[in-house]
Coordinates of C-alpha atoms and ligand atoms in Angstrom, one line a residue:
M152 CA -36.1 -49.1 -93.5
T153 CA -33.7 -46.3 -93.2
V154 CA -33.0 -44.9 -96.7
G155 CA -31.0 -41.8 -96.0
E156 CA -29.2 -40.1 -93.2
A157 CA -29.4 -36.4 -93.1
G158 CA -25.6 -36.0 -92.8
H159 CA -23.5 -33.8 -95.0
G160 CA -21.8 -35.9 -97.7
G161 CA -19.5 -35.3 -100.6
S162 CA -20.4 -33.8 -103.9
P163 CA -20.9 -36.5 -106.5
E164 CA -20.5 -34.5 -109.7
G165 CA -23.2 -35.6 -112.1
A166 CA -24.5 -38.2 -109.7
G167 CA -27.7 -40.0 -110.9
P168 CA -30.7 -40.2 -108.7
S169 CA -29.7 -43.6 -107.5
S170 CA -26.7 -42.2 -105.6
P171 CA -28.2 -41.4 -102.1
S172 CA -26.2 -39.2 -99.9
A173 CA -25.4 -40.3 -96.4
G174 CA -22.4 -40.2 -94.1
A175 CA -20.6 -37.8 -91.9
G176 CA -19.2 -34.4 -92.8
T177 CA -18.8 -30.9 -91.4
A178 CA -21.6 -29.7 -89.1
P179 CA -24.4 -28.1 -91.1
P180 CA -25.1 -24.4 -90.4
A181 CA -28.1 -23.5 -88.2
A182 CA -31.4 -22.9 -90.2
G183 CA -31.1 -19.1 -89.9
A184 CA -27.5 -18.9 -91.1
S185 CA -28.0 -21.3 -93.9
F186 CA -31.1 -19.5 -95.1
H187 CA -29.4 -16.1 -94.9
E188 CA -26.4 -17.3 -96.9
M189 CA -28.5 -18.9 -99.7
W190 CA -30.8 -15.9 -99.8
R191 CA -27.9 -13.5 -100.2
E192 CA -26.5 -15.5 -103.1
L193 CA -29.7 -15.7 -105.0
L194 CA -30.8 -12.1 -104.5
P195 CA -28.8 -10.4 -107.3
I196 CA -29.7 -12.9 -110.0
G197 CA -32.1 -11.5 -112.5
R198 CA -32.8 -8.3 -110.5
H199 CA -33.5 -5.3 -112.7
A200 CA -31.4 -2.3 -111.6
G201 CA -34.1 0.2 -112.5
S202 CA -37.3 -1.4 -111.1
G203 CA -35.7 -3.5 -108.3
G204 CA -38.0 -6.3 -109.5
Y205 CA -37.0 -9.7 -110.8
R206 CA -37.0 -10.8 -114.5
R207 CA -36.2 -14.4 -114.2
Y208 CA -38.1 -15.8 -117.3
A209 CA -38.0 -19.4 -118.4
W210 CA -34.9 -20.5 -120.4
T211 CA -33.2 -17.1 -120.3
G212 CA -29.8 -16.2 -118.8
A213 CA -31.2 -15.3 -115.4
D214 CA -33.1 -18.6 -115.3
A215 CA -29.9 -20.4 -116.2
E216 CA -28.1 -18.7 -113.3
C217 CA -30.8 -19.7 -110.9
R218 CA -30.7 -23.2 -112.1
E219 CA -26.9 -23.3 -111.7
W220 CA -27.4 -22.1 -108.2
F221 CA -29.8 -24.9 -107.5
R222 CA -27.4 -27.5 -108.9
E223 CA -24.6 -26.1 -106.7
Q224 CA -26.7 -26.2 -103.6
A225 CA -27.7 -29.8 -104.3
E226 CA -24.1 -30.9 -104.9
A227 CA -22.7 -29.0 -102.0
R228 CA -25.0 -31.1 -99.8
G229 CA -24.1 -34.4 -101.5
L230 CA -27.6 -34.8 -102.9
A231 CA -28.1 -36.8 -106.1
Y232 CA -28.9 -34.1 -108.6
E233 CA -30.9 -34.7 -111.8
V234 CA -32.9 -32.8 -114.4
D235 CA -36.1 -34.6 -115.5
R236 CA -37.4 -34.8 -119.1
N237 CA -39.3 -31.5 -118.6
G238 CA -36.3 -29.5 -117.3
N239 CA -37.4 -29.6 -113.6
Q240 CA -34.5 -29.9 -111.3
W241 CA -34.4 -32.5 -108.5
A242 CA -32.0 -33.2 -105.6
W243 CA -32.4 -36.5 -103.9
L244 CA -31.5 -37.9 -100.5
G245 CA -32.2 -41.6 -100.4
D246 CA -33.1 -43.9 -103.2
P247 CA -35.9 -42.5 -105.5
A248 CA -36.7 -46.1 -106.6
A249 CA -37.7 -46.9 -103.0
G250 CA -40.9 -44.9 -103.7
D251 CA -43.2 -43.1 -101.3
A252 CA -40.8 -40.1 -101.4
V253 CA -41.5 -36.9 -99.5
V254 CA -40.8 -34.0 -101.9
T255 CA -40.6 -30.3 -101.2
G256 CA -39.7 -27.3 -103.3
S257 CA -41.2 -24.5 -105.5
H258 CA -39.9 -22.5 -108.4
L259 CA -37.2 -19.9 -109.2
D260 CA -38.7 -18.0 -112.2
S261 CA -40.6 -14.8 -111.8
V262 CA -43.3 -12.6 -113.3
P263 CA -42.2 -9.4 -115.0
D264 CA -40.7 -7.3 -112.2
G265 CA -41.7 -9.8 -109.6
G266 CA -40.7 -10.0 -105.9
A267 CA -37.9 -11.9 -104.4
F268 CA -40.0 -14.4 -102.5
D269 CA -42.6 -15.9 -104.8
G270 CA -41.0 -19.2 -105.6
P271 CA -37.4 -18.7 -104.3
L272 CA -38.6 -18.7 -100.7
G273 CA -39.9 -22.3 -101.1
V274 CA -36.7 -23.5 -102.8
V275 CA -34.3 -21.8 -100.4
S276 CA -36.4 -23.0 -97.4
S277 CA -36.2 -26.6 -98.7
F278 CA -32.4 -26.6 -98.6
A279 CA -32.4 -24.7 -95.3
A280 CA -34.9 -27.2 -93.8
L281 CA -32.6 -30.1 -94.8
D282 CA -29.7 -28.3 -93.2
E283 CA -31.8 -27.9 -90.0
L284 CA -32.7 -31.6 -90.0
R285 CA -29.0 -32.5 -90.5
G286 CA -28.3 -30.3 -87.5
R287 CA -30.9 -32.3 -85.6
G288 CA -29.3 -35.6 -86.7
T289 CA -32.6 -36.7 -88.3
R290 CA -32.7 -40.1 -90.0
F291 CA -35.2 -40.5 -92.7
T292 CA -37.3 -43.6 -93.3
R293 CA -38.5 -42.3 -96.7
P294 CA -36.6 -40.8 -99.6
L295 CA -36.6 -37.0 -99.6
A296 CA -36.3 -34.8 -102.7
L297 CA -36.0 -31.1 -103.3
V298 CA -37.4 -29.7 -106.5
N299 CA -37.3 -26.6 -108.7
F300 CA -40.1 -26.6 -111.1
G301 CA -39.5 -24.9 -114.4
D302 CA -41.5 -22.0 -115.8
E303 CA -44.1 -21.7 -113.0
E304 CA -45.2 -18.1 -113.7
G305 CA -45.6 -18.5 -117.4
A306 CA -44.3 -15.0 -117.9
R307 CA -42.5 -15.8 -121.2
F308 CA -44.8 -18.3 -122.9
G309 CA -48.1 -17.3 -121.4
L310 CA -49.0 -20.5 -119.7
A311 CA -48.2 -21.0 -116.0
C312 CA -46.7 -24.1 -114.4
V313 CA -45.4 -25.6 -117.7
G314 CA -42.9 -27.9 -115.9
S315 CA -45.3 -29.4 -113.5
R316 CA -48.2 -29.5 -116.1
L317 CA -46.0 -31.5 -118.5
T318 CA -44.9 -33.9 -115.7
A319 CA -48.5 -34.4 -114.6
G320 CA -49.8 -34.9 -118.1
R321 CA -51.9 -31.7 -117.9
L322 CA -50.1 -30.3 -120.9
T323 CA -49.1 -32.4 -123.9
A324 CA -45.7 -32.1 -125.6
E325 CA -47.5 -31.0 -128.8
Q326 CA -49.3 -28.2 -126.9
A327 CA -46.1 -27.1 -125.3
H328 CA -44.3 -27.1 -128.6
R329 CA -46.8 -24.6 -130.0
L330 CA -46.1 -22.1 -127.2
T331 CA -44.3 -18.9 -128.3
D332 CA -43.0 -15.9 -126.5
G333 CA -43.7 -12.2 -127.3
D334 CA -40.8 -12.2 -129.8
G335 CA -42.2 -15.2 -131.6
V336 CA -39.5 -17.6 -130.2
A337 CA -41.1 -21.0 -129.9
L338 CA -40.7 -22.9 -126.6
P339 CA -38.6 -25.8 -128.2
R340 CA -36.2 -23.3 -129.6
A341 CA -35.8 -21.5 -126.2
M342 CA -35.2 -24.9 -124.5
E343 CA -32.6 -25.8 -127.1
A344 CA -30.9 -22.5 -126.7
A345 CA -30.7 -23.1 -123.0
G346 CA -29.2 -26.6 -123.6
Y347 CA -32.3 -28.8 -123.1
D348 CA -33.9 -31.3 -125.4
P349 CA -37.5 -30.2 -126.3
E350 CA -38.1 -33.6 -127.9
A351 CA -37.8 -35.2 -124.5
I352 CA -40.7 -33.4 -122.8
G353 CA -43.9 -35.1 -121.8
P354 CA -45.7 -36.9 -119.0
D355 CA -43.7 -38.5 -116.3
P356 CA -46.0 -41.0 -114.5
E357 CA -43.1 -43.1 -113.2
R358 CA -41.6 -40.1 -111.4
L359 CA -45.0 -39.1 -109.9
A360 CA -45.6 -42.7 -108.8
R361 CA -42.4 -42.4 -106.6
I362 CA -43.8 -39.4 -104.7
G363 CA -45.8 -40.1 -101.6
A364 CA -46.3 -36.4 -100.6
F365 CA -45.4 -33.0 -102.0
V366 CA -45.2 -30.0 -99.7
E367 CA -44.6 -26.5 -101.2
L368 CA -43.7 -23.6 -98.9
H369 CA -44.7 -20.2 -100.3
V370 CA -44.8 -16.6 -99.3
E371 CA -48.4 -15.7 -98.5
Q372 CA -49.9 -13.5 -101.3
G373 CA -52.3 -11.7 -99.0
R374 CA -52.4 -10.5 -95.4
A375 CA -54.4 -13.2 -93.6
L376 CA -51.4 -14.3 -91.5
D377 CA -50.4 -10.7 -90.7
L378 CA -53.9 -10.0 -89.5
S379 CA -54.1 -13.2 -87.4
G380 CA -50.6 -12.6 -86.0
D381 CA -49.2 -16.0 -87.2
R382 CA -45.9 -16.6 -88.9
V383 CA -47.0 -19.7 -90.8
G384 CA -50.2 -21.2 -92.1
V385 CA -51.4 -24.2 -94.1
A386 CA -53.2 -24.1 -97.4
S387 CA -56.8 -25.4 -97.8
A388 CA -57.6 -24.8 -101.5
I389 CA -56.8 -22.8 -104.6
W390 CA -59.5 -20.9 -106.5
P391 CA -60.2 -22.0 -110.0
H392 CA -58.5 -19.7 -112.4
G393 CA -57.6 -19.1 -116.0
R394 CA -56.3 -16.8 -118.7
W395 CA -58.3 -15.6 -121.7
R396 CA -57.0 -13.7 -124.7
F397 CA -59.2 -11.0 -126.2
D398 CA -58.3 -10.0 -129.8
F399 CA -60.1 -6.8 -130.9
R400 CA -59.5 -6.1 -134.6
G401 CA -60.3 -2.8 -136.1
E402 CA -58.8 -0.6 -138.8
A403 CA -55.5 1.2 -138.7
N404 CA -55.8 4.8 -139.8
H405 CA -54.4 8.3 -139.3
A406 CA -55.0 9.7 -135.9
G407 CA -55.1 13.3 -137.2
T408 CA -57.2 12.9 -140.4
T409 CA -59.8 10.2 -139.6
R410 CA -63.1 11.6 -138.5
L411 CA -64.3 10.0 -135.2
V412 CA -67.4 8.7 -136.9
D413 CA -65.3 6.9 -139.5
R414 CA -63.1 5.0 -137.1
R415 CA -63.1 1.3 -136.2
D416 CA -61.0 1.8 -133.2
P417 CA -60.4 -1.5 -131.2
M418 CA -58.9 0.5 -128.3
L419 CA -62.4 1.8 -127.4
S420 CA -64.0 -1.6 -127.1
Y421 CA -61.0 -2.9 -125.2
A422 CA -61.1 0.0 -122.7
Q423 CA -64.8 -0.6 -122.1
T424 CA -64.1 -4.3 -121.7
V425 CA -61.5 -3.6 -119.0
L426 CA -64.2 -1.7 -117.0
A427 CA -66.7 -4.5 -117.6
A428 CA -64.3 -7.0 -116.1
R429 CA -64.0 -4.9 -113.0
R430 CA -67.8 -4.6 -112.8
E431 CA -68.5 -8.3 -113.3
A432 CA -65.8 -9.3 -110.7
E433 CA -67.3 -6.9 -108.2
L434 CA -70.8 -8.2 -108.7
A435 CA -69.7 -11.8 -108.2
G436 CA -67.2 -11.4 -105.4
A437 CA -64.4 -12.6 -107.8
V438 CA -61.4 -11.1 -109.3
A439 CA -60.7 -10.2 -113.0
T440 CA -57.6 -8.4 -114.3
F441 CA -56.4 -7.2 -117.7
G442 CA -52.7 -7.0 -116.8
K443 CA -51.1 -7.4 -120.2
V444 CA -52.0 -5.7 -123.5
A445 CA -50.4 -5.6 -126.9
V446 CA -51.3 -2.9 -129.5
E447 CA -50.6 -2.9 -133.2
P448 CA -49.1 -1.0 -134.8
N449 CA -48.5 0.7 -131.5
G450 CA -47.9 4.2 -132.9
V451 CA -48.9 7.4 -131.1
N452 CA -50.4 8.9 -134.2
A453 CA -52.1 5.8 -135.5
I454 CA -55.5 4.3 -134.7
P455 CA -54.7 0.7 -133.7
S456 CA -55.5 -2.2 -136.0
L457 CA -55.4 -4.7 -133.1
V458 CA -55.6 -4.6 -129.4
R459 CA -54.9 -7.9 -127.7
G460 CA -55.6 -8.0 -124.0
W461 CA -55.2 -10.9 -121.6
L462 CA -57.8 -11.5 -118.9
D463 CA -56.8 -13.3 -115.8
S464 CA -59.9 -14.2 -113.7
R465 CA -60.4 -16.2 -110.5
A466 CA -63.3 -17.1 -108.3
A467 CA -64.1 -19.3 -105.3
D468 CA -66.0 -21.7 -107.4
Q469 CA -66.3 -22.7 -111.1
E470 CA -69.8 -21.5 -111.5
T471 CA -68.9 -18.0 -110.4
L472 CA -65.8 -17.9 -112.6
D473 CA -67.9 -19.0 -115.6
E474 CA -70.4 -16.3 -114.9
V475 CA -67.7 -13.6 -114.6
V476 CA -65.8 -14.6 -117.8
G477 CA -69.1 -15.1 -119.7
G478 CA -70.3 -11.7 -118.6
V479 CA -67.0 -10.0 -119.7
E480 CA -67.1 -11.8 -123.0
K481 CA -70.8 -10.8 -123.6
A482 CA -70.0 -7.2 -122.8
A483 CA -66.9 -7.2 -125.0
R484 CA -68.9 -8.5 -128.0
E485 CA -71.5 -5.7 -127.6
Y486 CA -68.8 -3.1 -127.4
A487 CA -67.0 -4.6 -130.4
T488 CA -70.1 -4.5 -132.5
A489 CA -70.9 -0.9 -131.5
H490 CA -67.4 0.1 -132.8
G491 CA -67.4 -2.1 -135.9
V492 CA -64.6 -4.2 -134.5
D493 CA -64.1 -8.0 -134.7
L494 CA -63.5 -9.9 -131.6
D495 CA -62.0 -13.4 -130.9
V496 CA -61.8 -14.8 -127.4
V497 CA -59.5 -17.7 -126.8
R498 CA -59.1 -19.5 -123.4
E499 CA -55.3 -20.0 -123.1
S500 CA -55.2 -21.9 -119.8
F501 CA -57.5 -23.1 -117.1
T502 CA -56.9 -24.7 -113.7
P503 CA -59.9 -26.1 -111.9
V504 CA -60.4 -25.6 -108.2
V505 CA -57.8 -27.4 -106.0
E506 CA -58.7 -28.9 -102.7
F507 CA -55.5 -29.9 -101.0
D508 CA -55.3 -33.4 -99.6
H509 CA -57.3 -33.3 -96.4
A510 CA -55.4 -36.0 -94.6
L511 CA -52.0 -34.4 -95.4
R512 CA -53.3 -30.9 -94.6
D513 CA -54.5 -32.1 -91.2
E514 CA -51.2 -33.9 -90.6
L515 CA -49.3 -30.7 -91.3
A516 CA -51.5 -28.8 -88.9
R517 CA -51.1 -31.5 -86.3
I518 CA -47.3 -31.5 -86.7
L519 CA -47.0 -27.7 -86.5
G520 CA -49.3 -27.4 -83.5
K521 CA -47.9 -30.3 -81.5
D522 CA -45.4 -28.4 -79.4
T523 CA -47.4 -25.2 -78.9
G524 CA -50.9 -26.6 -78.7
L525 CA -51.8 -23.6 -80.9
T526 CA -54.1 -24.0 -83.9
V527 CA -52.4 -23.4 -87.2
P528 CA -54.3 -21.1 -89.6
V529 CA -55.7 -22.9 -92.7
L530 CA -56.0 -20.5 -95.6
G531 CA -57.4 -20.6 -99.2
T532 CA -55.7 -18.7 -102.0
G533 CA -56.4 -17.2 -105.3
A534 CA -52.8 -17.8 -106.5
G535 CA -51.8 -20.7 -108.7
H536 CA -49.0 -23.1 -107.7
D537 CA -47.2 -26.2 -108.9
A538 CA -48.6 -27.9 -105.8
G539 CA -52.1 -27.3 -107.3
I540 CA -51.1 -29.0 -110.6
L541 CA -49.5 -32.0 -108.8
S542 CA -52.5 -32.3 -106.4
G543 CA -54.4 -34.3 -109.1
S544 CA -51.6 -36.9 -109.1
V545 CA -50.1 -37.0 -105.6
P546 CA -51.1 -36.0 -102.0
T547 CA -50.1 -32.3 -101.9
A548 CA -50.0 -29.6 -99.3
M549 CA -48.7 -26.1 -98.9
L550 CA -47.3 -23.9 -96.1
F551 CA -47.6 -20.1 -96.3
V552 CA -45.2 -17.7 -94.6
R553 CA -46.4 -14.3 -93.4
N554 CA -46.1 -11.3 -95.8
P555 CA -46.8 -8.1 -93.9
T556 CA -47.4 -6.1 -97.1
G557 CA -49.7 -8.7 -98.6
V558 CA -48.3 -7.6 -101.9
S559 CA -47.0 -10.2 -104.4
H560 CA -45.9 -10.2 -108.1
S561 CA -44.3 -6.8 -107.3
P562 CA -41.0 -5.7 -105.8
A563 CA -42.9 -4.8 -102.7
E564 CA -43.5 -8.5 -101.9
F565 CA -41.9 -9.1 -98.5
A566 CA -41.3 -11.5 -95.6
A567 CA -39.2 -10.7 -92.6
E568 CA -36.2 -12.8 -92.1
D569 CA -37.4 -14.1 -88.7
D570 CA -40.6 -15.3 -90.4
C571 CA -38.7 -16.9 -93.2
V572 CA -36.6 -18.8 -90.6
A573 CA -39.8 -19.8 -88.8
G574 CA -41.0 -21.1 -92.1
V575 CA -37.8 -23.1 -92.5
R576 CA -38.3 -24.7 -89.1
A577 CA -41.9 -25.4 -89.8
L578 CA -41.0 -27.1 -93.1
A579 CA -38.2 -29.0 -91.3
D580 CA -40.8 -30.2 -88.7
V581 CA -43.2 -31.2 -91.4
L582 CA -40.5 -33.1 -93.3
E583 CA -39.3 -34.8 -90.1
G584 CA -42.9 -35.7 -89.2
L585 CA -43.6 -37.1 -92.7
A586 CA -40.3 -38.8 -93.6
C587 CA -39.2 -40.2 -90.2
R588 CA -42.2 -42.1 -89.0
Ligands
GLV87 C1 -49.0 -17.5 -110.2 O1 -48.4 -17.1 -109.3 C2 -50.4 -17.2 -110.5 O2 -51.2 -17.3 -109.5 O3 -50.7 -16.7 -111.6
MN88 MN1 -46.5 -16.1 -108.6
MN89 MN1 -45.1 -19.0 -106.8

């Protein structure tokens, strides 16, 4: 059954998902030109002039601009555009109801002062791969969808992958409704302000049932491909990871008049805990980071009443991760007691180990190696992804594109344009191999 032709069609404004695009049109641009043009358009959105980093947080103005960009790209290609109940954006070629769809995409939001590539590379590459396939005259035998998952980084509400978690039933609507940002704005209010209905959010099993495979292309967040000299790799697994909030409560007092022995200073136990996290992670071969801290009252001349620090920890296996976090918490309790400080530790999120679908992973490696005969590198990662969340519900795989700096979640994140275009071609090959058989 041929469900969609990769030809450029018209732009059905507001078309529902049942309006497949097909038909002739102007010749699509080559992968490189199409990638370059989209990248250029997206680049200024949400970029902070001072830091050069991106501040594209969920349901803010920058996020809205990114989402508008996605809609325009979908409509310019005659794809059937829709927003699902959780605010994730979809662009369909072919009839979603036919089922067994091949889906590709990533996210457009960022961490505070994030890089340009984490997320957007996957979304831009999805459109560019479709353009490449249209250039090849590819005919699909399965529906194809491009997706932008909402709030992947969790920079604003503290929980990563909210859009995909809701869809996969890994976060309930009630739990999502209780999320608040640093200014006390609740997620439902933020969604409303952005024009979305927070009462609609929840699991979407029917949508998931229509997906036969999800492939997310992502910039590599490490240097394995740079070291091996490869442009593109395939993911094997994601380390288990989570976020824990440590609240150290002491007593606010005057910084000039309070004797050291009389203080209940939570900053001291917090500082010792940061060092303990480093020690525990080193001992276990894991990672542990306190990357965000809030201090009250946050005055230069006041001993704090509260220091709230967020621990992000990740390890190759669950047992090691439990050991690291348990060790940090034990140390934190000892330091808190020594300083007369109260401590509460709350696990705010957790994602168990993800083993990507072996058959799909091998299929990707086979497709990518078929012309060259070369073996495609297969890499694990400590970074979380929507693909990891969906992997519990649908066969899921990831492609990584070389990042010579290895840096991510920072403006120094980088991928050379040639490598990005190689990523687009690899994704196009994968989509062709999966959706045209
Ligand atoms: C997201 O990129 C994460 O790994 O936290
Ligand atoms: Mn990220
Ligand atoms: Mn990402």
